[in-house]
Coordinates of C-alpha atoms and ligand atoms in Angstrom, one line a residue:
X1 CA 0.0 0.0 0.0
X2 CA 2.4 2.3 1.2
X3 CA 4.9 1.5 -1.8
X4 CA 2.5 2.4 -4.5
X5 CA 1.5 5.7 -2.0
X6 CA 5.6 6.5 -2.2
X7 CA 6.2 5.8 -6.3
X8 CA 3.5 8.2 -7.0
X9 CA 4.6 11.4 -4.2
X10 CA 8.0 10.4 -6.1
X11 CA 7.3 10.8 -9.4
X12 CA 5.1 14.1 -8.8
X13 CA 7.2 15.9 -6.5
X14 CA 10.5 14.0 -6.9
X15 CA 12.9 11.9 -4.8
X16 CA 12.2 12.2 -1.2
X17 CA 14.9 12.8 1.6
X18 CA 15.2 9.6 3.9
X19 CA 13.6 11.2 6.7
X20 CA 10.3 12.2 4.8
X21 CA 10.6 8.7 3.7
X22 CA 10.8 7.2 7.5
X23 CA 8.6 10.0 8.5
X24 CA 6.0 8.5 5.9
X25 CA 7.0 4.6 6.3
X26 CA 6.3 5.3 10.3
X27 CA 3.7 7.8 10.5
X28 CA 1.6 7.5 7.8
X29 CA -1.9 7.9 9.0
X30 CA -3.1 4.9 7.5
X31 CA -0.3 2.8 6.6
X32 CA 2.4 3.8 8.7
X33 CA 4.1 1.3 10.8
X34 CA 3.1 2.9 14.4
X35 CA -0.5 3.5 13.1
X36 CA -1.5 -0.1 12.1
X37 CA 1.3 -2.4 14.3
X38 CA 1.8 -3.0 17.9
X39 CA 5.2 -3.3 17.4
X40 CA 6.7 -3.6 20.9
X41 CA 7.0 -7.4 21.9
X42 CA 6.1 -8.0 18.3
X43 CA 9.1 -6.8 16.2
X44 CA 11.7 -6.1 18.6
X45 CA 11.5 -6.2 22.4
X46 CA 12.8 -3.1 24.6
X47 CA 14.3 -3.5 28.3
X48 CA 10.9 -2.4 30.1
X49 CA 9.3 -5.5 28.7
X50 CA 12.7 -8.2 29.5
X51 CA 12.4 -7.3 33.1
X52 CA 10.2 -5.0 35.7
X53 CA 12.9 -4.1 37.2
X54 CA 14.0 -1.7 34.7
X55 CA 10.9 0.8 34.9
X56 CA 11.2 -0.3 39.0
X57 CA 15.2 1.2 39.0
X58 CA 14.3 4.2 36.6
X59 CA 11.5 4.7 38.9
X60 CA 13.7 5.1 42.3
X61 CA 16.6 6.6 40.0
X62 CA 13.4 9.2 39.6
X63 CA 12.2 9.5 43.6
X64 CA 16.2 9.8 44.5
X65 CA 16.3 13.6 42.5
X66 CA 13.1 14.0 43.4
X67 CA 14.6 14.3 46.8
X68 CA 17.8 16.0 45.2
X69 CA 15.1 18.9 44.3
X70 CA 13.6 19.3 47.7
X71 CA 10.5 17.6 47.3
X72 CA 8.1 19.9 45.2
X73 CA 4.4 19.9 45.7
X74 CA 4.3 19.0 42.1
X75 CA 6.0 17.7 39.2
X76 CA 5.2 17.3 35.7
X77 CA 6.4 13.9 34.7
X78 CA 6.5 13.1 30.6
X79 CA 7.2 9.8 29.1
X80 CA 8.0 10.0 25.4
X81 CA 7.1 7.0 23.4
X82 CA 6.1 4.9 26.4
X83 CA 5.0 1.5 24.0
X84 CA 3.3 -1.1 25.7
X85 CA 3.4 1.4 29.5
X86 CA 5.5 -0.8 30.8
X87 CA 8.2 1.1 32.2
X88 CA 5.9 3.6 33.8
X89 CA 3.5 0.8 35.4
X90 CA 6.7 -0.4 37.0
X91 CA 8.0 2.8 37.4
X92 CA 4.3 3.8 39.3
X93 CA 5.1 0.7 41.7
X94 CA 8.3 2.4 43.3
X95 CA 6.7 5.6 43.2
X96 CA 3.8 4.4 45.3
X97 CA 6.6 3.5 48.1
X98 CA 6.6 7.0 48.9
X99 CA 3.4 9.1 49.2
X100 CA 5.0 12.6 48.9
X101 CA 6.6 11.6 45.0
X102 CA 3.3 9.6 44.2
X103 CA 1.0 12.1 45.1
X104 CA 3.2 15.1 43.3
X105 CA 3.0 13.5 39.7
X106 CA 0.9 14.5 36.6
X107 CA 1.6 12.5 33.9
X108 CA 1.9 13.1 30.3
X109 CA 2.3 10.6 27.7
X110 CA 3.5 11.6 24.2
X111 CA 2.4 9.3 22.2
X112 CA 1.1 8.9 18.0
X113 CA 0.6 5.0 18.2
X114 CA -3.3 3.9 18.5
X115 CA -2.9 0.4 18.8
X116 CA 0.1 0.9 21.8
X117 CA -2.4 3.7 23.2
X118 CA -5.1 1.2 23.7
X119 CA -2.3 -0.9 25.5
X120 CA -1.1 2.4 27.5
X121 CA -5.0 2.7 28.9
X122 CA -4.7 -1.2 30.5
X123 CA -1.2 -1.1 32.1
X124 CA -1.2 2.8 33.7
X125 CA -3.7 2.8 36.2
X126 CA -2.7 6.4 36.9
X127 CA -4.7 9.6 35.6
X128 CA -2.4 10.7 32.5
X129 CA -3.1 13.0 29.6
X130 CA -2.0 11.7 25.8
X131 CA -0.4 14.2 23.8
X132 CA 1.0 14.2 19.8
X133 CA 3.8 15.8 20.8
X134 CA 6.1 17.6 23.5
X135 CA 5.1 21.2 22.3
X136 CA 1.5 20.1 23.6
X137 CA 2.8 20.0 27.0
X138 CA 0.5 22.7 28.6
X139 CA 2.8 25.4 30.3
X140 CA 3.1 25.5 34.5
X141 CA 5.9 26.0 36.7
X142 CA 6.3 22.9 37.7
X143 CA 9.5 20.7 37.5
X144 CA 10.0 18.1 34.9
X145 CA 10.9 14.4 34.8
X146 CA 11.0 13.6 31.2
X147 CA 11.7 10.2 30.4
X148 CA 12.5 8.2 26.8
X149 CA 13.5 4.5 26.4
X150 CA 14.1 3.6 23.0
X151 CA 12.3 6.8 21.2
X152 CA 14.3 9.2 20.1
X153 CA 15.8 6.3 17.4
X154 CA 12.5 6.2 15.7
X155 CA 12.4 9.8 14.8
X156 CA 13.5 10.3 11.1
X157 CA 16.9 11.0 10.1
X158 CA 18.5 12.3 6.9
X159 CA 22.6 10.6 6.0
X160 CA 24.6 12.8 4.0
X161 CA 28.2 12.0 2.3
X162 CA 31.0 14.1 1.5
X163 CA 33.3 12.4 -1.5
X164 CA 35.9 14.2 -3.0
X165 CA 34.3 17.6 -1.9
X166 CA 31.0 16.7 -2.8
X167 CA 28.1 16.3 -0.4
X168 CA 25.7 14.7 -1.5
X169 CA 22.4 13.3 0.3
X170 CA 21.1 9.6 0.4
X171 CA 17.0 10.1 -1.4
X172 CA 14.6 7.5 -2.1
X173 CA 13.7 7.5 -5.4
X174 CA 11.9 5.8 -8.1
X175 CA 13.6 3.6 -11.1
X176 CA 11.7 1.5 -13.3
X177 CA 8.8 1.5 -11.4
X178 CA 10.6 0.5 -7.8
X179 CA 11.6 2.5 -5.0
X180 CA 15.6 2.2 -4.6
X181 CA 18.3 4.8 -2.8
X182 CA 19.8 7.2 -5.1
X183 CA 22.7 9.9 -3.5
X184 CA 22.0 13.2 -4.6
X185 CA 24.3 16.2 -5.1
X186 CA 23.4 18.7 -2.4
X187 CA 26.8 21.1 -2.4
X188 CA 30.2 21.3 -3.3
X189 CA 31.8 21.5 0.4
X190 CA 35.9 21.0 1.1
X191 CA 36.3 18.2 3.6
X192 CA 37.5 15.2 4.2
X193 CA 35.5 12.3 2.9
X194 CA 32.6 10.8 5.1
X195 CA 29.3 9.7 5.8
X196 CA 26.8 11.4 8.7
X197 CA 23.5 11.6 9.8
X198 CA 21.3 14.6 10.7
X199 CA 17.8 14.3 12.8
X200 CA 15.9 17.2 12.2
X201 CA 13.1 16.2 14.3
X202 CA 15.3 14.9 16.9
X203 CA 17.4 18.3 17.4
X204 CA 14.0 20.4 17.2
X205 CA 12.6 18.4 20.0
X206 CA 15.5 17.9 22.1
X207 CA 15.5 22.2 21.8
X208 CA 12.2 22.5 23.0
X209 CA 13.1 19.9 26.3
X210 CA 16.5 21.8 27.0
X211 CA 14.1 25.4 26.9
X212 CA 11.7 23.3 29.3
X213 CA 14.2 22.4 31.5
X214 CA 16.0 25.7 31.6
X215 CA 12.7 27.5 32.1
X216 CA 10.8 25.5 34.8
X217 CA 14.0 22.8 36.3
X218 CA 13.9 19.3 36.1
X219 CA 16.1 16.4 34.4
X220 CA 15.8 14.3 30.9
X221 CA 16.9 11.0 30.6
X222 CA 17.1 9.4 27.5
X223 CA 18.2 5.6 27.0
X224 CA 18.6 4.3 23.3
X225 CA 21.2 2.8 21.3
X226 CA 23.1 5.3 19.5
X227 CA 26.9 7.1 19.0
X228 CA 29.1 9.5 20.2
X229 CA 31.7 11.2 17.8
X230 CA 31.3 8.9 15.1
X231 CA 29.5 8.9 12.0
X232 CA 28.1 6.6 9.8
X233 CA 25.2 4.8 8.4
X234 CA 22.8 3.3 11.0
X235 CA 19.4 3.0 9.1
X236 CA 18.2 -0.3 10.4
X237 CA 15.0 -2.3 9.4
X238 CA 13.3 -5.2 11.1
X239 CA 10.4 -6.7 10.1
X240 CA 8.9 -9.6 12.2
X241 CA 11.8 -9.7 14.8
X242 CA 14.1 -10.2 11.9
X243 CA 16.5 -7.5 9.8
X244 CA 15.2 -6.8 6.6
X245 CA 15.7 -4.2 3.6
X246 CA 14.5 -0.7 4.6
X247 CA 12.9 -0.1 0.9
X248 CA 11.0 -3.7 1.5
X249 CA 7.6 -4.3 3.4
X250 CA 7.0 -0.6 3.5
X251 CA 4.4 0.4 6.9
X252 CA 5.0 -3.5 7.9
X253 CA 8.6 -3.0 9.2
X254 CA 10.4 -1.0 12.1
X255 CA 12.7 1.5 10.9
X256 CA 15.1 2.8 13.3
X257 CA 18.6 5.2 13.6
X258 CA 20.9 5.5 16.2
X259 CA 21.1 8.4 18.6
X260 CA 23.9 10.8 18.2
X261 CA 24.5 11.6 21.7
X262 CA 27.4 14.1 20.9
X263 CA 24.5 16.2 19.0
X264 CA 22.5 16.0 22.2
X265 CA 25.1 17.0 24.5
X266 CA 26.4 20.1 22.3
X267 CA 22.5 21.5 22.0
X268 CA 21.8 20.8 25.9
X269 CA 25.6 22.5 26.5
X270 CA 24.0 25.6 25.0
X271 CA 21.3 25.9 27.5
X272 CA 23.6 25.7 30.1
X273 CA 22.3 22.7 31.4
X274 CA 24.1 19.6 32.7
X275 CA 24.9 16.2 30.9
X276 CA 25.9 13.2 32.5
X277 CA 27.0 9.9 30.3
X278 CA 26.7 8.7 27.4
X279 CA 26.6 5.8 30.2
X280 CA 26.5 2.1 29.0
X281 CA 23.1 1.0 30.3
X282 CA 24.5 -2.3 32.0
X283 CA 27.1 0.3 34.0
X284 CA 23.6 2.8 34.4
X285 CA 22.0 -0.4 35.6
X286 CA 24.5 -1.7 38.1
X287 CA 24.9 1.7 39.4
X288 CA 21.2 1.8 40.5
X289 CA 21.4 -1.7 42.1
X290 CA 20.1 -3.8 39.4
X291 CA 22.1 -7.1 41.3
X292 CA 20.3 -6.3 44.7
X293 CA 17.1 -6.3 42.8
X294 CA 17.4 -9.5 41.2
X295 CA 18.8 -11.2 44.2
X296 CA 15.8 -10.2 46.4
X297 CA 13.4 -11.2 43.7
X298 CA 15.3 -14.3 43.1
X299 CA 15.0 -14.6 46.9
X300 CA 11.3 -14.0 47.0
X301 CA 10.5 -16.1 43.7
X302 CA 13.6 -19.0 43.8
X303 CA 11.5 -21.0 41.0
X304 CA 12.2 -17.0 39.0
X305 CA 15.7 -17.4 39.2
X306 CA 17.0 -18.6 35.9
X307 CA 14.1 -15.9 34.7
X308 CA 15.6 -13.3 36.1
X309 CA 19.4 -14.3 35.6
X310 CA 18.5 -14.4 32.0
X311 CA 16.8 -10.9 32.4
X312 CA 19.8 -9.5 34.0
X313 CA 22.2 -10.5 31.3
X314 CA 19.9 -9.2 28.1
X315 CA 20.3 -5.8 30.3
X316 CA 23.3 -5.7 31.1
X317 CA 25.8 -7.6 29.5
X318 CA 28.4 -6.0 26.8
X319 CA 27.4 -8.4 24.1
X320 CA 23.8 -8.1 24.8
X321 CA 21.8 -4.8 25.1
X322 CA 24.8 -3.3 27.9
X323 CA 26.9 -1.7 26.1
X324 CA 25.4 -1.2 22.7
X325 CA 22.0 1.4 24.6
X326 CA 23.4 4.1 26.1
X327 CA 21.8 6.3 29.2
X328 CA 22.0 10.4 29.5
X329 CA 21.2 12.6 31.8
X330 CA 20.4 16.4 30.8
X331 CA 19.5 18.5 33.7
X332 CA 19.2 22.4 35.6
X333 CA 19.9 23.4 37.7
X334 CA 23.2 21.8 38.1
X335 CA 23.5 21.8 41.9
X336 CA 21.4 18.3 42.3
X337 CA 23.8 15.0 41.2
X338 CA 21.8 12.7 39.4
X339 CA 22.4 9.2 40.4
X340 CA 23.2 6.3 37.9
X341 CA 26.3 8.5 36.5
X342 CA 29.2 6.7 38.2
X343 CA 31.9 4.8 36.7
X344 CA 30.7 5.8 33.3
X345 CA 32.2 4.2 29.9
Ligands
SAH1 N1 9.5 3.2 25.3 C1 8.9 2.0 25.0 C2 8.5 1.9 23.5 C3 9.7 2.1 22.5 S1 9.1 2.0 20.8 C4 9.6 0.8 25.5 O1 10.8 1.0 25.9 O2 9.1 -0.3 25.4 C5 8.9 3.7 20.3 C6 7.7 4.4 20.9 O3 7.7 5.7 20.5 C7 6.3 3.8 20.6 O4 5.5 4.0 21.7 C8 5.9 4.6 19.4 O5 4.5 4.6 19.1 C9 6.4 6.0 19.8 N2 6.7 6.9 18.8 C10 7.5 6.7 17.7 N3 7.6 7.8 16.9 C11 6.8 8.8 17.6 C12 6.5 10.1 17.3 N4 7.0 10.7 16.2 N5 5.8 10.8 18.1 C13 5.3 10.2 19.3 N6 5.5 8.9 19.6 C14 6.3 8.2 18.7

């Protein structure tokens, strides 16, 4: 559906960029991969859904600067992209623990996904308001927790290449009635030769959270797989748990990009605010006391134990999701010390 939908936008208005393209092969109202597919569990898994205590750490990682803050009456708390609401259902169990950070939160959920909304409405059983996007977030003076576990890699991203002081810019196009990559000459530029990617729609939203943050306080943290200096070419598909051709099953498959953290930090930098990491998430994870957790569940549940040994290694091991997702911290004021940040590498 979505192919034929792309050959004919192509050959009226010409080749597209590669993030109209994901934007489209995501977000299509109709067709789009978030509107039609559940995708969560179904295509890939994330770390909310290996184990509870992920959302359960990030959710005492949470009540720890809420404490670092001195306690406000309220705070604003926004997940981006919270899939299945797993991570903040867990997350809502640690909060509960203490009446004061409980009782504090309003809770937005940004969020474009109807099938995951309908899953967001069963798992949170917490009042929250949906909205399309961060700009929505209603103005207040309230201090923000804004949270993003694998998001910010499904926002759209362009990949440019300098050769021989040409830049030129990777573009879907149409040949002989099929949709294939063409690179296209953007500029004549002097540089050394290489390949990068620019997120439009990432850097415009992370600039509206660092405003947020400097304007009313509060703390971003964003896990996701993603880089930090280098460049490259990260467009990724997957389609049914299994890596595919990004120009193939069009709306049916995940599309994904890395997260260039060293873009982050740089714009967060110029708001004055403070970054911690990149951190690897199984160093992020151990410094919040992901052992402890597991041994007292194990403890509590000994027929869980090979469960949760299992759950601890997907996390947190270098070969498995450990070193490859990152975590960072983006904060103001700069006096509180966000926990998590130690040992980083
Ligand atoms: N954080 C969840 C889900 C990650 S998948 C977890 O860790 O399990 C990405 C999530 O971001 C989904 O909920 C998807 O619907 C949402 N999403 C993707 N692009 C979006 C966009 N442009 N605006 C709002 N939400 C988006």
């Amino acid at each position: 559906m979505l192919n034929s939908y792309l050959i004919q936008l192509i050959q009226k208005k010409g080749p597209l960029s590669q993030s109209q393209f994901m934007e489209i092969a995501l977000q299509h109202p109709s067709y789009g991969y978030y509107q039609r597919q559940e995708a969560v569990g179904q295509d890939f898994t994330t770390s909310p859904e290996i184990s509870q205590v992920f959302g359960e750490l990030i959710g005492a990682w949470a009540l720890d600067y809420f404490h670092q803050i001195k306690m406000p009456q309220s705070l604003t708390l926004v997940e981006l992209g919270p899939g299945k609401g797993t991570l903040l259902a867990d997350f809502l169990r640690t909060a509960k623990l203490e009446p004061s950070f409980y009782q504090a939160l309003e809770i937005y959920l940004v969020e474009t996904s109807p099938p995951l909304k309908n899953q967001q409405k069963t798992s949170i059983f917490f009042p929250f308001t949906w909205l399309k996007n961060f700009e929505e977030l209603p103005k207040s003076q309230n201090p923000l927790i804004i949270i993003a576990n694998e998001f910010f890699d499904a926002l759209p991203t362009n990949l440019f290449k300098r050769k021989e002081n040409v830049v030129f810019e990777r573009c879907i196009a149409c040949e002989d009635g099929k949709l294939v990559f063409q690179d296209i000459e953007r500029r004549k530029e002097v540089g050394l030769d290489e390949i990068w990617e620019e997120s439009p729609q990432t850097e415009a939203l992370f600039h509206a959270i660092c405003k947020r943050l400097q304007i009313c306080g509060g703390i971003f943290l964003c896990i996701d797989y993603g880089y930090e200096g280098g460049s490259g070419d990260t467009l990724q598909a997957l389609y049914k748990a299994n890596p595919s051709l990004p120009l193939h099953q069009i709306g049916q498959s995940d599309l994904t990009c890395h997260v260039n953290f060293s873009k982050l930090k740089e714009i967060a930098l110029s708001y004055n605010l403070g970054v911690l990491g990149p951190c690897s998430q199984g160093q992020f994870l151990k410094n919040l006391g992901i052992d402890l957790r597991i041994d007292f569940l194990k403890r509590k549940n000994p027929s869980q134990s090979a469960a949760l040994n299992t759950a601890l290694i997907r996390l947190t091991h270098p070969q498995q999701m450990g070193t490859l997702f990152k975590a960072s911290a983006f904060f103001s004021p700069l006096t509180p010390h966000p926990s998590g940040f130690n040992l980083c590498f």
